[in-house]
Structure formats: C-alpha cells, structure tokens
mmCIF file of C-alpha atoms in Angstrom:
data_model
loop_
_atom_site.group_PDB
_atom_site.id
_atom_site.type_symbol
_atom_site.label_atom_id
_atom_site.label_comp_id
_atom_site.label_asym_id
_atom_site.label_seq_id
_atom_site.Cartn_x
_atom_site.Cartn_y
_atom_site.Cartn_z
ATOM 1 C CA UNK A 1 0.000 0.000 0.000
ATOM 2 C CA UNK A 2 1.451 3.365 -1.016
ATOM 3 C CA UNK A 3 0.659 6.291 1.293
ATOM 4 C CA UNK A 4 -1.102 9.223 -0.348
ATOM 5 C CA UNK A 5 1.043 11.854 1.335
ATOM 6 C CA UNK A 6 4.194 12.273 3.415
ATOM 7 C CA UNK A 7 3.932 11.255 7.047
ATOM 8 C CA UNK A 8 5.790 14.463 7.942
ATOM 9 C CA UNK A 9 3.074 16.929 9.051
ATOM 10 C CA UNK A 10 5.450 19.884 8.749
ATOM 11 C CA UNK A 11 5.379 22.073 5.624
ATOM 12 C CA UNK A 12 9.194 22.060 5.507
ATOM 13 C CA UNK A 13 12.112 19.682 5.881
ATOM 14 C CA UNK A 14 12.839 18.724 9.484
ATOM 15 C CA UNK A 15 16.589 18.695 10.187
ATOM 16 C CA UNK A 16 16.450 18.145 13.965
ATOM 17 C CA UNK A 17 17.418 14.503 13.625
ATOM 18 C CA UNK A 18 17.877 11.769 11.037
ATOM 19 C CA UNK A 19 15.020 9.967 12.806
ATOM 20 C CA UNK A 20 12.531 12.852 12.487
ATOM 21 C CA UNK A 21 12.560 12.932 8.698
ATOM 22 C CA UNK A 22 9.590 11.050 7.273
ATOM 23 C CA UNK A 23 9.741 9.437 3.837
ATOM 24 C CA UNK A 24 7.900 10.952 0.903
ATOM 25 C CA UNK A 25 5.529 8.676 -1.030
ATOM 26 C CA UNK A 26 8.247 8.182 -3.653
ATOM 27 C CA UNK A 27 10.793 7.214 -1.003
ATOM 28 C CA UNK A 28 8.327 4.777 0.561
ATOM 29 C CA UNK A 29 7.638 3.260 -2.868
ATOM 30 C CA UNK A 30 11.400 2.709 -3.385
ATOM 31 C CA UNK A 31 11.642 1.052 0.045
ATOM 32 C CA UNK A 32 8.788 -1.293 -0.846
ATOM 33 C CA UNK A 33 10.661 -2.378 -3.995
ATOM 34 C CA UNK A 34 14.041 -2.852 -2.283
ATOM 35 C CA UNK A 35 15.611 -6.300 -2.360
ATOM 36 C CA UNK A 36 15.548 -8.359 0.824
ATOM 37 C CA UNK A 37 18.811 -10.263 0.423
ATOM 38 C CA UNK A 38 21.263 -10.814 3.256
ATOM 39 C CA UNK A 39 23.825 -8.014 3.287
ATOM 40 C CA UNK A 40 26.237 -10.005 5.462
ATOM 41 C CA UNK A 41 26.625 -12.457 2.584
ATOM 42 C CA UNK A 42 26.655 -9.639 -0.007
ATOM 43 C CA UNK A 43 23.288 -10.797 -1.387
ATOM 44 C CA UNK A 44 21.302 -7.541 -1.094
ATOM 45 C CA UNK A 45 21.251 -5.898 -4.510
ATOM 46 C CA UNK A 46 19.728 -2.659 -3.189
ATOM 47 C CA UNK A 47 22.545 -2.197 -0.668
ATOM 48 C CA UNK A 48 25.212 -3.038 -3.254
ATOM 49 C CA UNK A 49 23.754 -0.514 -5.724
ATOM 50 C CA UNK A 50 23.482 2.186 -3.052
ATOM 51 C CA UNK A 51 27.061 1.639 -1.862
ATOM 52 C CA UNK A 52 28.388 1.735 -5.432
ATOM 53 C CA UNK A 53 26.404 4.895 -6.201
ATOM 54 C CA UNK A 54 27.725 6.695 -3.111
ATOM 55 C CA UNK A 55 31.298 5.517 -3.726
ATOM 56 C CA UNK A 56 31.158 6.849 -7.289
ATOM 57 C CA UNK A 57 29.471 10.080 -6.179
ATOM 58 C CA UNK A 58 32.208 10.702 -3.599
ATOM 59 C CA UNK A 59 35.100 9.539 -5.758
ATOM 60 C CA UNK A 60 35.992 6.550 -3.588
ATOM 61 C CA UNK A 61 36.529 2.928 -4.471
ATOM 62 C CA UNK A 62 33.920 1.698 -1.990
ATOM 63 C CA UNK A 63 31.224 2.820 0.437
ATOM 64 C CA UNK A 64 29.545 1.209 3.423
ATOM 65 C CA UNK A 65 25.824 1.405 4.177
ATOM 66 C CA UNK A 66 25.071 1.897 7.879
ATOM 67 C CA UNK A 67 21.624 1.236 9.278
ATOM 68 C CA UNK A 68 21.654 4.209 11.672
ATOM 69 C CA UNK A 69 23.277 7.545 12.349
ATOM 70 C CA UNK A 70 24.669 6.177 15.599
ATOM 71 C CA UNK A 71 26.352 3.289 13.775
ATOM 72 C CA UNK A 72 27.804 5.730 11.248
ATOM 73 C CA UNK A 73 29.073 8.035 14.009
ATOM 74 C CA UNK A 74 30.716 5.217 15.945
ATOM 75 C CA UNK A 75 32.413 3.764 12.862
ATOM 76 C CA UNK A 76 33.688 7.199 11.842
ATOM 77 C CA UNK A 77 35.167 7.782 15.282
ATOM 78 C CA UNK A 78 36.700 4.306 15.449
ATOM 79 C CA UNK A 79 38.425 4.814 12.092
ATOM 80 C CA UNK A 80 40.194 7.912 13.422
ATOM 81 C CA UNK A 81 40.618 6.940 17.072
ATOM 82 C CA UNK A 82 42.803 3.881 17.010
ATOM 83 C CA UNK A 83 45.770 4.567 19.277
ATOM 84 C CA UNK A 84 45.082 5.542 22.919
ATOM 85 C CA UNK A 85 45.581 7.806 24.743
ATOM 86 C CA UNK A 86 43.351 10.093 22.705
ATOM 87 C CA UNK A 87 40.505 12.584 22.948
ATOM 88 C CA UNK A 88 37.534 13.522 20.775
ATOM 89 C CA UNK A 89 36.438 17.149 21.096
ATOM 90 C CA UNK A 90 32.652 17.545 20.688
ATOM 91 C CA UNK A 91 29.892 20.104 21.137
ATOM 92 C CA UNK A 92 28.420 19.530 24.603
ATOM 93 C CA UNK A 93 24.946 19.235 23.032
ATOM 94 C CA UNK A 94 26.006 16.715 20.374
ATOM 95 C CA UNK A 95 24.341 13.399 19.663
ATOM 96 C CA UNK A 96 27.611 11.481 20.018
ATOM 97 C CA UNK A 97 28.033 12.872 23.521
ATOM 98 C CA UNK A 98 24.474 12.750 24.841
ATOM 99 C CA UNK A 99 22.655 9.928 23.048
ATOM 100 C CA UNK A 100 25.110 7.211 22.095
ATOM 101 C CA UNK A 101 25.663 5.534 25.469
ATOM 102 C CA UNK A 102 29.304 6.570 25.828
ATOM 103 C CA UNK A 103 30.102 4.904 22.516
ATOM 104 C CA UNK A 104 33.220 6.946 21.771
ATOM 105 C CA UNK A 105 34.769 5.922 25.087
ATOM 106 C CA UNK A 106 33.595 2.320 24.823
ATOM 107 C CA UNK A 107 34.316 1.543 21.167
ATOM 108 C CA UNK A 108 37.322 3.789 20.573
ATOM 109 C CA UNK A 109 38.960 3.942 24.009
ATOM 110 C CA UNK A 110 38.943 7.727 23.846
ATOM 111 C CA UNK A 111 38.202 10.464 26.318
ATOM 112 C CA UNK A 112 35.537 12.950 25.235
ATOM 113 C CA UNK A 113 36.012 16.690 25.706
ATOM 114 C CA UNK A 114 32.606 18.408 25.540
ATOM 115 C CA UNK A 115 32.719 22.125 24.698
ATOM 116 C CA UNK A 116 29.892 24.661 24.980
ATOM 117 C CA UNK A 117 29.875 27.029 21.981
ATOM 118 C CA UNK A 118 30.626 30.582 23.093
ATOM 119 C CA UNK A 119 27.986 31.943 20.697
ATOM 120 C CA UNK A 120 25.346 29.507 21.966
ATOM 121 C CA UNK A 121 24.743 28.192 18.436
ATOM 122 C CA UNK A 122 27.708 26.245 17.043
ATOM 123 C CA UNK A 123 31.387 25.659 17.769
ATOM 124 C CA UNK A 124 33.823 28.178 16.366
ATOM 125 C CA UNK A 125 37.495 27.821 15.524
ATOM 126 C CA UNK A 126 38.267 29.834 18.668
ATOM 127 C CA UNK A 127 36.165 27.489 20.866
ATOM 128 C CA UNK A 128 38.015 24.514 19.441
ATOM 129 C CA UNK A 129 41.518 26.049 19.502
ATOM 130 C CA UNK A 130 41.275 26.865 23.188
ATOM 131 C CA UNK A 131 40.590 23.196 24.040
ATOM 132 C CA UNK A 132 42.950 21.330 21.686
ATOM 133 C CA UNK A 133 45.625 19.186 23.297
ATOM 134 C CA UNK A 134 48.795 18.591 21.279
ATOM 135 C CA UNK A 135 51.136 17.811 24.184
ATOM 136 C CA UNK A 136 52.784 14.478 24.598
ATOM 137 C CA UNK A 137 52.383 14.891 28.335
ATOM 138 C CA UNK A 138 51.379 11.807 30.310
ATOM 139 C CA UNK A 139 48.719 13.907 32.080
ATOM 140 C CA UNK A 140 46.705 14.699 28.928
ATOM 141 C CA UNK A 141 45.182 12.656 26.137
ATOM 142 C CA UNK A 142 45.947 14.421 22.829
ATOM 143 C CA UNK A 143 43.039 15.614 20.687
ATOM 144 C CA UNK A 144 42.768 13.290 17.694
ATOM 145 C CA UNK A 145 39.234 14.161 16.488
ATOM 146 C CA UNK A 146 37.082 17.266 16.406
ATOM 147 C CA UNK A 147 33.538 15.996 15.836
ATOM 148 C CA UNK A 148 31.167 18.477 14.207
ATOM 149 C CA UNK A 149 27.506 17.545 13.783
ATOM 150 C CA UNK A 150 25.525 19.204 11.059
ATOM 151 C CA UNK A 151 22.738 19.738 11.820
ATOM 152 C CA UNK A 152 22.818 19.996 15.608
ATOM 153 C CA UNK A 153 19.306 20.119 17.049
ATOM 154 C CA UNK A 154 18.185 21.749 13.795
ATOM 155 C CA UNK A 155 20.939 24.379 13.716
ATOM 156 C CA UNK A 156 22.916 24.351 10.487
ATOM 157 C CA UNK A 157 26.589 25.066 11.060
ATOM 158 C CA UNK A 158 28.018 27.560 8.552
ATOM 159 C CA UNK A 159 30.397 25.965 6.062
ATOM 160 C CA UNK A 160 32.841 28.845 6.587
ATOM 161 C CA UNK A 161 33.187 27.899 10.262
ATOM 162 C CA UNK A 162 33.654 24.220 9.472
ATOM 163 C CA UNK A 163 36.486 25.160 7.092
ATOM 164 C CA UNK A 164 38.054 27.418 9.744
ATOM 165 C CA UNK A 165 38.019 24.599 12.276
#
C-alpha cells in the first residue's frame, strides 16, 4: 500500500534529527521495492547498488551502508581513534556525547572533551583552539578528532566555520 502523502506533518524539511525525517511517497515506494537479500553475505542488490552509487558520487573505491546515524558516528570515530591515549572534542549538546551511550569511550577507548559554543549556536574555531591538546604529556590525552555535527538540534553550522576549524 502506497501512502497518499508524506507522514511528515510539517510544511518544511525537518533537520532536527535523522530519525525525524519522514519518507515521501516516492521514497516509501522505493523502500517497498528494495531487495531483501542478506547483506552479510553480499546478497542484497539494493545495498550493493546504493554503496556503489555513493562511492562513485564521492570519488571513492567503496562505500559502506550503515543502518543508523549512531552506527555511522561510531564507525567514523573508530576509524580515526585507534591509538590511545586520545581525545575527541565535541559540542556539549552533540548526539555522540548525549545519546550514544558513551560509545566513543567504549568503542574507541577515547576520552571525550565536551565544549559549549561561546555563541550559543555552534562551535567556532576559537572554541576549538582553546581546548585542543597537542602535548605528549602523560597527564593529557591528545586531541585526535574534532567531531562536528551538522545539523545539531536543527541548527545548520556555517560551512565557513567548518572550514576554519
């Protein structure tokens, strides 16, 4: 059964969370037609096509489909946090800090340094610079990752600030 309209009651796109975005009728139709093969055994044609499309789009040799934003976040951190001692610097309001059950510490053996943006909206290069740890001092875990979430509770971080950081 194809729905007649989007489940999203809002007249605009909702960027608060990846879980708040409802599929359009066309998206739902595509989901209904997706293959149901086992991805573990590389038997899901829909997943293979999506991964190849994204890899090509991004200019990479391969891509990996993740079933959730949390899974994607944890894999991304684990790729870059692989040699303790280490720290990930995050916005104090971020999903990775507040809603992922301490995943960065658990999966990546990293300390997390939460920072409150001085402008109350998004982290700036100055907020980040004042908290970076480069020392090879036994008392501090060096900063290895600065995690920026876009959007963060619906706030879109300016690209100029991301580049500055």
